[in-house]
C-alpha cells in the first residue's frame, strides 16, 4: 500500500523551511566564537536540511523501559531489525531503519532508550533530543499511563510536532478491559493527544498453549506465538503521512529552527556582553592611567572625553551597529548630562583631586593620582555600561529614557568596590612609570 503524496501546500511549507535553514547555516553575521560554541547545533541543522532536501520522514518511539518499543518497530517493519529483550535497558542508543513499506521519499523508524532507565539522565536526554528532531513520535505505554509517563508525555509534546499514543500488549487484556483502558487514556491525555491518535497494538503477543487432537483422539500440546497486531497503528501512521507528511516535516524543521535561533541569539548576547565588558574595562584602565599621569586638570577632562568617545565607537562595532564620531559625541553628551545630574558629587571629587595632584610631592602624588584616576575609571565604566545598554536595545534608550538607564546602572554598581579595584589596577600600572 502506497499512500498518496501530501497536499500541494506541503511543498511550499517545505520550501520555506528549507530556505529558513539555509539562511541560518549561511548567516555571515554570526561571530566565529558563536559558531564554535554551537558547533553541535549547526551540525544538527545541516542534517535537518539534508533530511528535508531528500524528502525523508523520521518516526521515533518513546516510552518507558520494556513497554515494547523495539518490538513495535520490528512488527511495523515485518522483520527483526531492532533488538528486544526481557531485560531492562536493551536499547542504549538511538538506532534507525528504513520502512520500505511506505515509499514516499523515505520513512525511517527510530528506536530510543527507555525514559526511566537506571542512571538514565543521559539516555533520557538522548531520547528527548531524538524526539525534537523527528516528525512523528509514537509514545508507547502498556497499561494505564503513570504519573511519570504523563510528565514525560508533556515533555515530549513540547519537543515533538506530532504525537500518537500507542497502547501496546493489548493481548493481555479482555475486550472490556481494553475499552476501559482506552477510555482512561483518552481522559488522562486530554489536551495533549487527540482521541483518534490513541491506538492499540500487540507487537509481540505472548505465547499460547495450543492443543491438537488427531483422528484417534490423541492430544498434542504445543506453544505458539500469534502474529503481531499493528494494523490500527500502521493505518493511523499512513493516514497522518498522507494528510500531513510534508507539512509535518516543515513544521518540525521550523520548530527546530526557532529553538536554534533563540539559542543563537542568546549565545550572541552572552559573547557580546563578555566582549563589551572587556572593552569597557580596557578603556577604563587607559583613561584612569592617562588622567593620573596628566597633572593639568583641563587636559584631564579633554583626555576623558576623547577616551569615552573612542570607547563608544568600539562598543557600537561590538554590537554590529557602527556609528560616526559625531554620533558618538552626541551619545556621550547625553550620558554625561545624566551623570552630572545624578552623580555630581563624584565629579566634584574628580576636580578636587586634580588640583591636589598638581601640588603634591613624592608618594602622596602617586596616591592622589591613583585616587583621581580611579574616579575617572569609574566614570568611564558607567558611561560604557550605559552605551552598551543603548546598543543592546538596538540604539534605543527604551521607555524610561537615558536617565532611567543611567540611574539603574548606578543603583546596580558597588561603587566602593569598583573604586578600590580601579585604584589597585592604576597603581600597578603607575609604579613602574614613576
CSV table of C-alpha atoms in Angstrom, one decimal:
chain,number,residue,atom,x,y,z
A,1,UNK,CA,0.0,0.0,0.0
A,2,UNK,CA,1.5,3.3,-1.1
A,3,UNK,CA,-0.2,6.5,0.3
A,4,UNK,CA,-0.7,9.4,-1.9
A,5,UNK,CA,1.5,12.5,-1.6
A,6,UNK,CA,0.6,15.3,0.8
A,7,UNK,CA,-1.3,18.4,-0.3
A,8,UNK,CA,0.2,20.9,-2.6
A,9,UNK,CA,0.8,23.5,0.2
A,10,UNK,CA,3.1,20.9,1.8
A,11,UNK,CA,5.6,21.7,-0.9
A,12,UNK,CA,5.5,25.4,-0.2
A,13,UNK,CA,5.9,24.7,3.5
A,14,UNK,CA,8.9,22.6,2.9
A,15,UNK,CA,10.4,25.3,0.6
A,16,UNK,CA,10.0,27.9,3.3
A,17,UNK,CA,11.6,25.6,5.9
A,18,UNK,CA,14.4,24.7,3.6
A,19,UNK,CA,15.1,28.4,2.9
A,20,UNK,CA,15.0,29.2,6.6
A,21,UNK,CA,17.5,26.5,7.5
A,22,UNK,CA,19.9,27.6,4.7
A,23,UNK,CA,19.7,31.2,6.0
A,24,UNK,CA,20.6,30.1,9.5
A,25,UNK,CA,23.5,28.0,8.2
A,26,UNK,CA,24.9,30.6,5.9
A,27,UNK,CA,24.4,33.7,8.1
A,28,UNK,CA,27.8,35.5,7.8
A,29,UNK,CA,26.9,37.9,10.6
A,30,UNK,CA,27.3,35.2,13.2
A,31,UNK,CA,30.7,35.6,15.0
A,32,UNK,CA,33.1,32.7,14.7
A,33,UNK,CA,33.1,32.3,18.5
A,34,UNK,CA,29.4,31.7,18.4
A,35,UNK,CA,29.6,29.2,15.6
A,36,UNK,CA,32.3,27.3,17.6
A,37,UNK,CA,30.1,27.3,20.7
A,38,UNK,CA,27.2,25.9,18.8
A,39,UNK,CA,29.1,23.5,16.6
A,40,UNK,CA,26.9,20.5,17.5
A,41,UNK,CA,23.7,22.5,16.8
A,42,UNK,CA,25.0,23.6,13.5
A,43,UNK,CA,25.7,20.0,12.6
A,44,UNK,CA,22.2,19.0,13.5
A,45,UNK,CA,20.9,22.0,11.4
A,46,UNK,CA,22.8,20.7,8.4
A,47,UNK,CA,21.5,17.1,8.9
A,48,UNK,CA,17.9,18.5,9.2
A,49,UNK,CA,18.4,20.4,5.9
A,50,UNK,CA,19.7,17.3,4.2
A,51,UNK,CA,16.7,15.4,5.6
A,52,UNK,CA,14.2,17.9,4.1
A,53,UNK,CA,16.1,18.0,0.7
A,54,UNK,CA,15.8,14.2,0.4
A,55,UNK,CA,12.2,14.2,1.5
A,56,UNK,CA,12.8,11.9,4.5
A,57,UNK,CA,10.3,11.5,7.3
A,58,UNK,CA,11.6,10.3,10.8
A,59,UNK,CA,9.3,8.4,13.2
A,60,UNK,CA,10.6,7.7,16.7
A,61,UNK,CA,9.2,5.6,19.5
A,62,UNK,CA,9.3,6.9,23.0
A,63,UNK,CA,8.4,5.4,26.4
A,64,UNK,CA,9.4,3.5,29.5
A,65,UNK,CA,11.8,0.6,29.5
A,66,UNK,CA,10.2,-2.7,28.3
A,67,UNK,CA,6.9,-1.4,27.0
A,68,UNK,CA,7.7,-3.0,23.7
A,69,UNK,CA,9.1,-0.1,21.7
A,70,UNK,CA,11.7,-2.1,19.7
A,71,UNK,CA,9.2,-4.9,19.2
A,72,UNK,CA,6.6,-2.4,17.9
A,73,UNK,CA,9.1,-1.2,15.2
A,74,UNK,CA,10.0,-4.7,14.3
A,75,UNK,CA,6.3,-5.5,13.8
A,76,UNK,CA,5.9,-2.5,11.5
A,77,UNK,CA,9.0,-3.4,9.5
A,78,UNK,CA,7.9,-7.1,9.3
A,79,UNK,CA,11.4,-8.2,10.3
A,80,UNK,CA,13.7,-8.1,13.3
A,81,UNK,CA,15.9,-5.1,13.0
A,82,UNK,CA,15.8,-3.8,16.5
A,83,UNK,CA,17.0,-5.7,19.5
A,84,UNK,CA,14.4,-6.9,22.0
A,85,UNK,CA,15.0,-8.4,25.4
A,86,UNK,CA,13.1,-9.0,28.7
A,87,UNK,CA,16.0,-7.3,30.4
A,88,UNK,CA,15.8,-3.6,31.1
A,89,UNK,CA,18.0,-1.2,29.1
A,90,UNK,CA,18.4,-3.3,25.9
A,91,UNK,CA,18.3,-0.2,23.8
A,92,UNK,CA,21.2,2.1,24.8
A,93,UNK,CA,21.5,4.3,21.7
A,94,UNK,CA,19.1,5.7,19.2
A,95,UNK,CA,19.0,3.4,16.2
A,96,UNK,CA,17.1,3.6,12.9
A,97,UNK,CA,15.9,1.5,10.0
A,98,UNK,CA,14.1,2.4,6.7
A,99,UNK,CA,10.5,1.5,6.4
A,100,UNK,CA,10.3,0.1,2.9
A,101,UNK,CA,6.6,-0.4,3.0
A,102,UNK,CA,6.0,3.3,2.8
A,103,UNK,CA,7.6,4.7,-0.4
A,104,UNK,CA,7.3,8.4,-0.2
A,105,UNK,CA,10.8,9.9,-0.2
A,106,UNK,CA,12.0,7.6,2.6
A,107,UNK,CA,10.5,6.9,6.0
A,108,UNK,CA,12.8,6.0,8.8
A,109,UNK,CA,11.8,4.3,12.1
A,110,UNK,CA,13.9,5.3,15.1
A,111,UNK,CA,14.2,3.4,18.4
A,112,UNK,CA,15.2,5.2,21.6
A,113,UNK,CA,16.3,4.2,25.1
A,114,UNK,CA,13.8,4.0,27.9
A,115,UNK,CA,12.9,7.2,29.7
A,116,UNK,CA,13.1,5.7,33.2
A,117,UNK,CA,16.4,3.9,32.8
A,118,UNK,CA,18.6,3.4,35.9
A,119,UNK,CA,21.2,6.2,35.9
A,120,UNK,CA,19.5,7.2,32.7
A,121,UNK,CA,19.7,11.0,32.6
A,122,UNK,CA,22.0,10.8,29.6
A,123,UNK,CA,19.7,8.3,27.8
A,124,UNK,CA,16.6,10.4,28.6
A,125,UNK,CA,18.3,13.5,27.2
A,126,UNK,CA,19.2,11.4,24.1
A,127,UNK,CA,15.6,10.3,23.7
A,128,UNK,CA,14.3,13.8,24.1
A,129,UNK,CA,16.9,15.1,21.6
A,130,UNK,CA,15.7,12.5,19.0
A,131,UNK,CA,12.1,13.4,19.6
A,132,UNK,CA,12.8,17.1,19.0
A,133,UNK,CA,14.2,16.2,15.6
A,134,UNK,CA,11.6,13.7,14.5
A,135,UNK,CA,8.4,14.4,12.5
A,136,UNK,CA,6.2,11.9,14.3
A,137,UNK,CA,6.7,10.4,17.8
A,138,UNK,CA,4.9,7.2,18.9
A,139,UNK,CA,4.6,7.3,22.7
A,140,UNK,CA,4.2,3.7,23.9
A,141,UNK,CA,2.5,2.5,27.1
A,142,UNK,CA,1.5,-1.0,28.2
A,143,UNK,CA,-1.4,-0.1,30.5
A,144,UNK,CA,-2.9,2.9,32.3
A,145,UNK,CA,-0.5,5.8,31.9
A,146,UNK,CA,1.6,6.5,35.1
A,147,UNK,CA,2.4,9.9,36.5
A,148,UNK,CA,6.0,9.5,35.3
A,149,UNK,CA,4.8,8.7,31.8
A,150,UNK,CA,2.3,11.6,31.9
A,151,UNK,CA,5.1,14.1,32.8
A,152,UNK,CA,7.3,12.6,30.0
A,153,UNK,CA,4.4,12.9,27.6
A,154,UNK,CA,4.1,16.6,28.3
A,155,UNK,CA,7.9,17.0,27.8
A,156,UNK,CA,7.8,15.2,24.5
A,157,UNK,CA,4.8,17.2,23.5
A,158,UNK,CA,6.9,20.4,23.9
A,159,UNK,CA,9.6,18.9,21.7
A,160,UNK,CA,7.7,16.9,19.1
A,161,UNK,CA,5.4,18.3,16.4
A,162,UNK,CA,3.1,15.3,16.1
A,163,UNK,CA,2.3,12.5,18.6
A,164,UNK,CA,0.5,9.2,18.6
A,165,UNK,CA,-0.2,7.3,21.9
A,166,UNK,CA,0.1,3.6,21.5
A,167,UNK,CA,-1.4,1.1,24.0
A,168,UNK,CA,0.8,-1.9,23.4
A,169,UNK,CA,0.4,-5.5,24.7
A,170,UNK,CA,-3.4,-5.4,24.4
A,171,UNK,CA,-3.4,-9.2,24.0
A,172,UNK,CA,-3.0,-9.3,27.8
A,173,UNK,CA,-6.4,-7.7,28.3
A,174,UNK,CA,-10.0,-8.7,27.8
A,175,UNK,CA,-12.1,-6.7,25.3
A,176,UNK,CA,-13.9,-5.0,28.2
A,177,UNK,CA,-10.6,-4.1,29.9
A,178,UNK,CA,-9.2,-2.8,26.6
A,179,UNK,CA,-12.1,-0.4,26.2
A,180,UNK,CA,-11.8,0.8,29.8
A,181,UNK,CA,-8.1,1.4,29.3
A,182,UNK,CA,-8.6,3.4,26.1
A,183,UNK,CA,-11.3,5.5,27.8
A,184,UNK,CA,-8.9,6.2,30.7
A,185,UNK,CA,-6.1,7.1,28.4
A,186,UNK,CA,-8.3,9.5,26.4
A,187,UNK,CA,-9.2,11.3,29.7
A,188,UNK,CA,-5.7,11.5,31.0
A,189,UNK,CA,-4.2,12.6,27.7
A,190,UNK,CA,-6.9,15.2,27.0
A,191,UNK,CA,-5.3,18.4,25.7
A,192,UNK,CA,-2.2,16.5,24.8
A,193,UNK,CA,-3.3,14.0,22.2
A,194,UNK,CA,-6.5,13.8,20.1
A,195,UNK,CA,-8.7,10.7,20.8
A,196,UNK,CA,-8.2,9.4,17.2
A,197,UNK,CA,-4.4,9.5,17.8
A,198,UNK,CA,-4.7,6.9,20.6
A,199,UNK,CA,-4.4,3.4,19.1
A,200,UNK,CA,-3.8,-0.2,20.3
A,201,UNK,CA,-1.2,-2.8,19.3
A,202,UNK,CA,0.2,-6.2,20.2
A,203,UNK,CA,3.7,-6.0,18.9
A,204,UNK,CA,4.9,-9.3,20.4
A,205,UNK,CA,1.9,-11.3,21.7
A,206,UNK,CA,2.5,-13.7,24.4
A,207,UNK,CA,2.8,-17.4,23.5
A,208,UNK,CA,-0.3,-19.5,23.8
A,209,UNK,CA,-0.7,-23.2,24.5
A,210,UNK,CA,-2.4,-24.9,21.6
A,211,UNK,CA,-3.8,-28.5,22.0
A,212,UNK,CA,-4.2,-30.5,18.8
A,213,UNK,CA,-6.4,-33.6,18.7
A,214,UNK,CA,-5.6,-36.2,16.0
A,215,UNK,CA,-8.1,-38.7,14.4
A,216,UNK,CA,-7.5,-41.2,17.2
A,217,UNK,CA,-8.3,-38.6,19.9
A,218,UNK,CA,-4.7,-38.2,21.0
A,219,UNK,CA,-3.9,-34.7,22.3
A,220,UNK,CA,-0.7,-32.9,21.5
A,221,UNK,CA,0.3,-29.7,23.3
A,222,UNK,CA,2.4,-27.0,21.7
A,223,UNK,CA,3.2,-23.4,22.3
A,224,UNK,CA,2.6,-20.8,19.5
A,225,UNK,CA,3.1,-17.1,19.3
A,226,UNK,CA,0.3,-15.3,17.5
A,227,UNK,CA,1.2,-12.9,14.7
A,228,UNK,CA,1.8,-9.2,15.7
A,229,UNK,CA,-1.2,-7.0,15.5
A,230,UNK,CA,-0.2,-3.5,14.5
A,231,UNK,CA,-2.8,-2.9,11.8
A,232,UNK,CA,-4.5,0.0,13.6
A,233,UNK,CA,-1.2,1.7,14.2
A,234,UNK,CA,0.0,1.2,10.6
A,235,UNK,CA,-3.2,2.7,9.3
A,236,UNK,CA,-3.0,5.7,11.6
A,237,UNK,CA,0.6,6.4,10.6
A,238,UNK,CA,-0.3,6.1,6.9
A,239,UNK,CA,-3.3,8.5,7.3
A,240,UNK,CA,-1.1,11.1,9.1
A,241,UNK,CA,1.7,10.9,6.5
A,242,UNK,CA,-0.8,11.0,3.7
A,243,UNK,CA,-2.6,14.1,5.0
A,244,UNK,CA,0.3,15.9,6.8
A,245,UNK,CA,3.6,14.4,5.8
A,246,UNK,CA,5.3,17.3,4.1
A,247,UNK,CA,3.7,20.0,6.3
A,248,UNK,CA,4.6,18.0,9.4
A,249,UNK,CA,8.2,17.8,8.3
A,250,UNK,CA,8.2,21.5,7.5
A,251,UNK,CA,6.7,22.4,10.9
A,252,UNK,CA,9.2,20.2,12.7
A,253,UNK,CA,12.0,21.9,10.9
A,254,UNK,CA,10.5,25.3,11.7
A,255,UNK,CA,10.3,24.4,15.4
A,256,UNK,CA,13.9,23.3,15.5
A,257,UNK,CA,15.0,26.4,13.6
A,258,UNK,CA,13.1,28.5,16.1
A,259,UNK,CA,14.7,26.9,19.1
A,260,UNK,CA,18.1,27.2,17.3
A,261,UNK,CA,17.5,30.9,16.6
A,262,UNK,CA,16.7,31.5,20.2
A,263,UNK,CA,19.8,29.8,21.4
A,264,UNK,CA,21.9,31.5,18.7
A,265,UNK,CA,20.5,34.9,19.9
A,266,UNK,CA,21.3,34.1,23.5
A,267,UNK,CA,24.8,32.9,22.7
A,268,UNK,CA,25.5,36.1,20.6
A,269,UNK,CA,24.2,38.2,23.5
A,270,UNK,CA,26.4,36.5,26.0
A,271,UNK,CA,29.5,36.7,23.8
A,272,UNK,CA,28.8,40.4,23.0
A,273,UNK,CA,28.3,41.2,26.7
A,274,UNK,CA,31.6,39.5,27.6
A,275,UNK,CA,33.5,41.3,24.8
A,276,UNK,CA,31.8,44.6,25.7
A,277,UNK,CA,32.8,44.2,29.4
A,278,UNK,CA,36.5,43.6,28.3
A,279,UNK,CA,36.3,46.7,26.0
A,280,UNK,CA,34.9,48.9,28.7
A,281,UNK,CA,37.4,47.8,31.3
A,282,UNK,CA,40.3,48.3,28.9
A,283,UNK,CA,39.2,51.8,28.2
A,284,UNK,CA,38.6,52.4,32.0
A,285,UNK,CA,42.2,51.5,32.7
A,286,UNK,CA,43.6,53.5,29.8
A,287,UNK,CA,41.6,56.6,30.9
A,288,UNK,CA,42.4,56.1,34.6
A,289,UNK,CA,46.2,55.9,33.9
A,290,UNK,CA,46.1,58.8,31.5
A,291,UNK,CA,44.2,61.1,33.9
A,292,UNK,CA,46.5,60.0,36.8
A,293,UNK,CA,49.7,60.8,34.8
A,294,UNK,CA,48.5,64.2,33.4
A,295,UNK,CA,48.8,67.0,36.1
A,296,UNK,CA,46.8,69.5,34.1
A,297,UNK,CA,43.1,69.5,35.0
A,298,UNK,CA,41.8,70.8,31.7
A,299,UNK,CA,43.9,68.2,29.8
A,300,UNK,CA,42.5,65.6,32.1
A,301,UNK,CA,38.9,66.4,31.0
A,302,UNK,CA,39.9,66.5,27.3
A,303,UNK,CA,41.5,63.1,27.6
A,304,UNK,CA,38.4,61.8,29.4
A,305,UNK,CA,36.1,62.9,26.6
A,306,UNK,CA,38.4,61.5,23.9
A,307,UNK,CA,38.7,58.2,25.6
A,308,UNK,CA,35.0,57.8,26.3
A,309,UNK,CA,34.1,58.7,22.7
A,310,UNK,CA,36.5,56.1,21.3
A,311,UNK,CA,35.1,53.5,23.7
A,312,UNK,CA,31.5,54.2,22.5
A,313,UNK,CA,32.6,53.8,18.9
A,314,UNK,CA,34.3,50.5,19.8
A,315,UNK,CA,31.2,49.3,21.6
A,316,UNK,CA,29.0,50.1,18.6
A,317,UNK,CA,31.1,47.8,16.5
A,318,UNK,CA,30.9,45.0,19.1
A,319,UNK,CA,27.1,45.1,18.7
A,320,UNK,CA,27.2,45.4,14.9
A,321,UNK,CA,25.7,49.0,15.0
A,322,UNK,CA,28.7,51.2,13.9
A,323,UNK,CA,28.3,55.0,14.4
A,324,UNK,CA,30.2,58.1,13.4
A,325,UNK,CA,32.4,60.2,15.7
A,326,UNK,CA,29.7,62.8,15.7
A,327,UNK,CA,27.1,60.3,16.8
A,328,UNK,CA,29.4,59.0,19.5
A,329,UNK,CA,29.9,62.6,20.7
A,330,UNK,CA,26.1,63.2,20.9
A,331,UNK,CA,25.6,59.9,22.7
A,332,UNK,CA,28.4,60.7,25.2
A,333,UNK,CA,26.9,64.2,25.8
A,334,UNK,CA,23.5,62.5,26.6
A,335,UNK,CA,25.1,60.1,29.0
A,336,UNK,CA,27.4,62.7,30.6
A,337,UNK,CA,24.4,65.1,31.1
A,338,UNK,CA,22.7,62.4,33.2
A,339,UNK,CA,25.9,61.6,35.1
A,340,UNK,CA,26.4,65.2,36.1
A,341,UNK,CA,22.8,65.3,37.3
A,342,UNK,CA,22.8,62.0,39.1
A,343,UNK,CA,26.4,61.8,40.2
A,344,UNK,CA,27.6,65.4,40.7
A,345,UNK,CA,29.5,64.9,43.9
A,346,UNK,CA,31.8,62.3,42.3
A,347,UNK,CA,32.8,64.8,39.6
A,348,UNK,CA,33.5,67.4,42.3
A,349,UNK,CA,35.8,64.9,43.9
A,350,UNK,CA,37.4,64.4,40.5
A,351,UNK,CA,38.2,68.1,40.1
A,352,UNK,CA,39.4,68.5,43.7
A,353,UNK,CA,41.7,65.5,43.3
A,354,UNK,CA,43.1,67.0,40.1
A,355,UNK,CA,44.0,70.3,41.9
A,356,UNK,CA,45.6,68.4,44.8
A,357,UNK,CA,47.7,66.3,42.4
A,358,UNK,CA,49.4,69.3,40.9
A,359,UNK,CA,50.8,70.4,44.3
A,360,UNK,CA,51.6,67.0,45.9
A,361,UNK,CA,55.0,65.6,46.1
A,362,UNK,CA,56.5,62.1,46.5
A,363,UNK,CA,54.4,59.1,47.4
A,364,UNK,CA,51.3,61.3,48.0
A,365,UNK,CA,51.4,62.3,44.4
A,366,UNK,CA,51.1,58.7,43.3
A,367,UNK,CA,48.4,58.0,45.8
A,368,UNK,CA,46.4,61.1,44.9
A,369,UNK,CA,46.9,60.5,41.2
A,370,UNK,CA,45.6,56.9,41.6
A,371,UNK,CA,42.6,58.3,43.5
A,372,UNK,CA,41.8,60.7,40.7
A,373,UNK,CA,42.4,58.0,38.1
A,374,UNK,CA,40.0,55.7,39.9
A,375,UNK,CA,37.3,58.3,39.8
A,376,UNK,CA,37.9,58.7,36.1
A,377,UNK,CA,37.9,54.9,35.7
A,378,UNK,CA,34.6,54.7,37.5
A,379,UNK,CA,33.0,57.4,35.4
A,380,UNK,CA,34.1,55.7,32.1
A,381,UNK,CA,32.7,52.4,33.4
A,382,UNK,CA,29.3,54.0,33.9
A,383,UNK,CA,29.5,55.6,30.5
A,384,UNK,CA,30.4,52.3,28.9
A,385,UNK,CA,27.6,50.3,30.6
A,386,UNK,CA,25.1,53.0,29.6
A,387,UNK,CA,26.3,52.9,26.0
A,388,UNK,CA,26.3,49.1,26.0
A,389,UNK,CA,22.7,49.1,27.1
A,390,UNK,CA,21.8,51.6,24.4
A,391,UNK,CA,23.4,49.4,21.7
A,392,UNK,CA,22.0,46.1,23.2
A,393,UNK,CA,18.5,47.6,22.7
A,394,UNK,CA,19.1,48.4,19.1
A,395,UNK,CA,20.3,52.0,19.6
A,396,UNK,CA,17.4,52.8,21.9
A,397,UNK,CA,17.1,54.0,25.5
A,398,UNK,CA,13.8,52.2,26.0
A,399,UNK,CA,10.7,53.6,27.7
A,400,UNK,CA,12.5,55.2,30.6
A,401,UNK,CA,15.0,57.2,28.5
A,402,UNK,CA,18.7,57.7,29.3
A,403,UNK,CA,18.0,59.0,32.8
A,404,UNK,CA,16.4,55.7,33.8
A,405,UNK,CA,19.2,53.6,32.2
A,406,UNK,CA,22.0,55.6,33.9
A,407,UNK,CA,20.1,55.5,37.3
A,408,UNK,CA,19.6,51.8,37.1
A,409,UNK,CA,23.3,51.3,36.3
A,410,UNK,CA,24.4,53.5,39.2
A,411,UNK,CA,22.0,51.6,41.5
A,412,UNK,CA,23.3,48.2,40.4
A,413,UNK,CA,27.0,49.0,40.9
A,414,UNK,CA,29.1,48.7,44.1
A,415,UNK,CA,30.9,52.0,43.8
A,416,UNK,CA,33.3,51.4,46.6
A,417,UNK,CA,34.4,48.0,45.4
A,418,UNK,CA,34.9,49.3,41.8
A,419,UNK,CA,36.9,52.3,43.0
A,420,UNK,CA,39.1,50.1,45.1
A,421,UNK,CA,39.7,47.8,42.2
A,422,UNK,CA,40.4,50.7,39.9
A,423,UNK,CA,43.0,52.2,42.4
A,424,UNK,CA,44.8,48.8,42.6
A,425,UNK,CA,44.9,48.5,38.8
A,426,UNK,CA,46.1,52.0,38.2
A,427,UNK,CA,48.7,51.8,41.0
A,428,UNK,CA,50.0,48.6,39.4
A,429,UNK,CA,50.5,50.5,36.2
A,430,UNK,CA,51.8,53.7,37.7
A,431,UNK,CA,54.6,52.4,40.0
A,432,UNK,CA,56.9,51.2,37.1
A,433,UNK,CA,56.5,54.6,35.5
A,434,UNK,CA,57.1,56.9,38.5
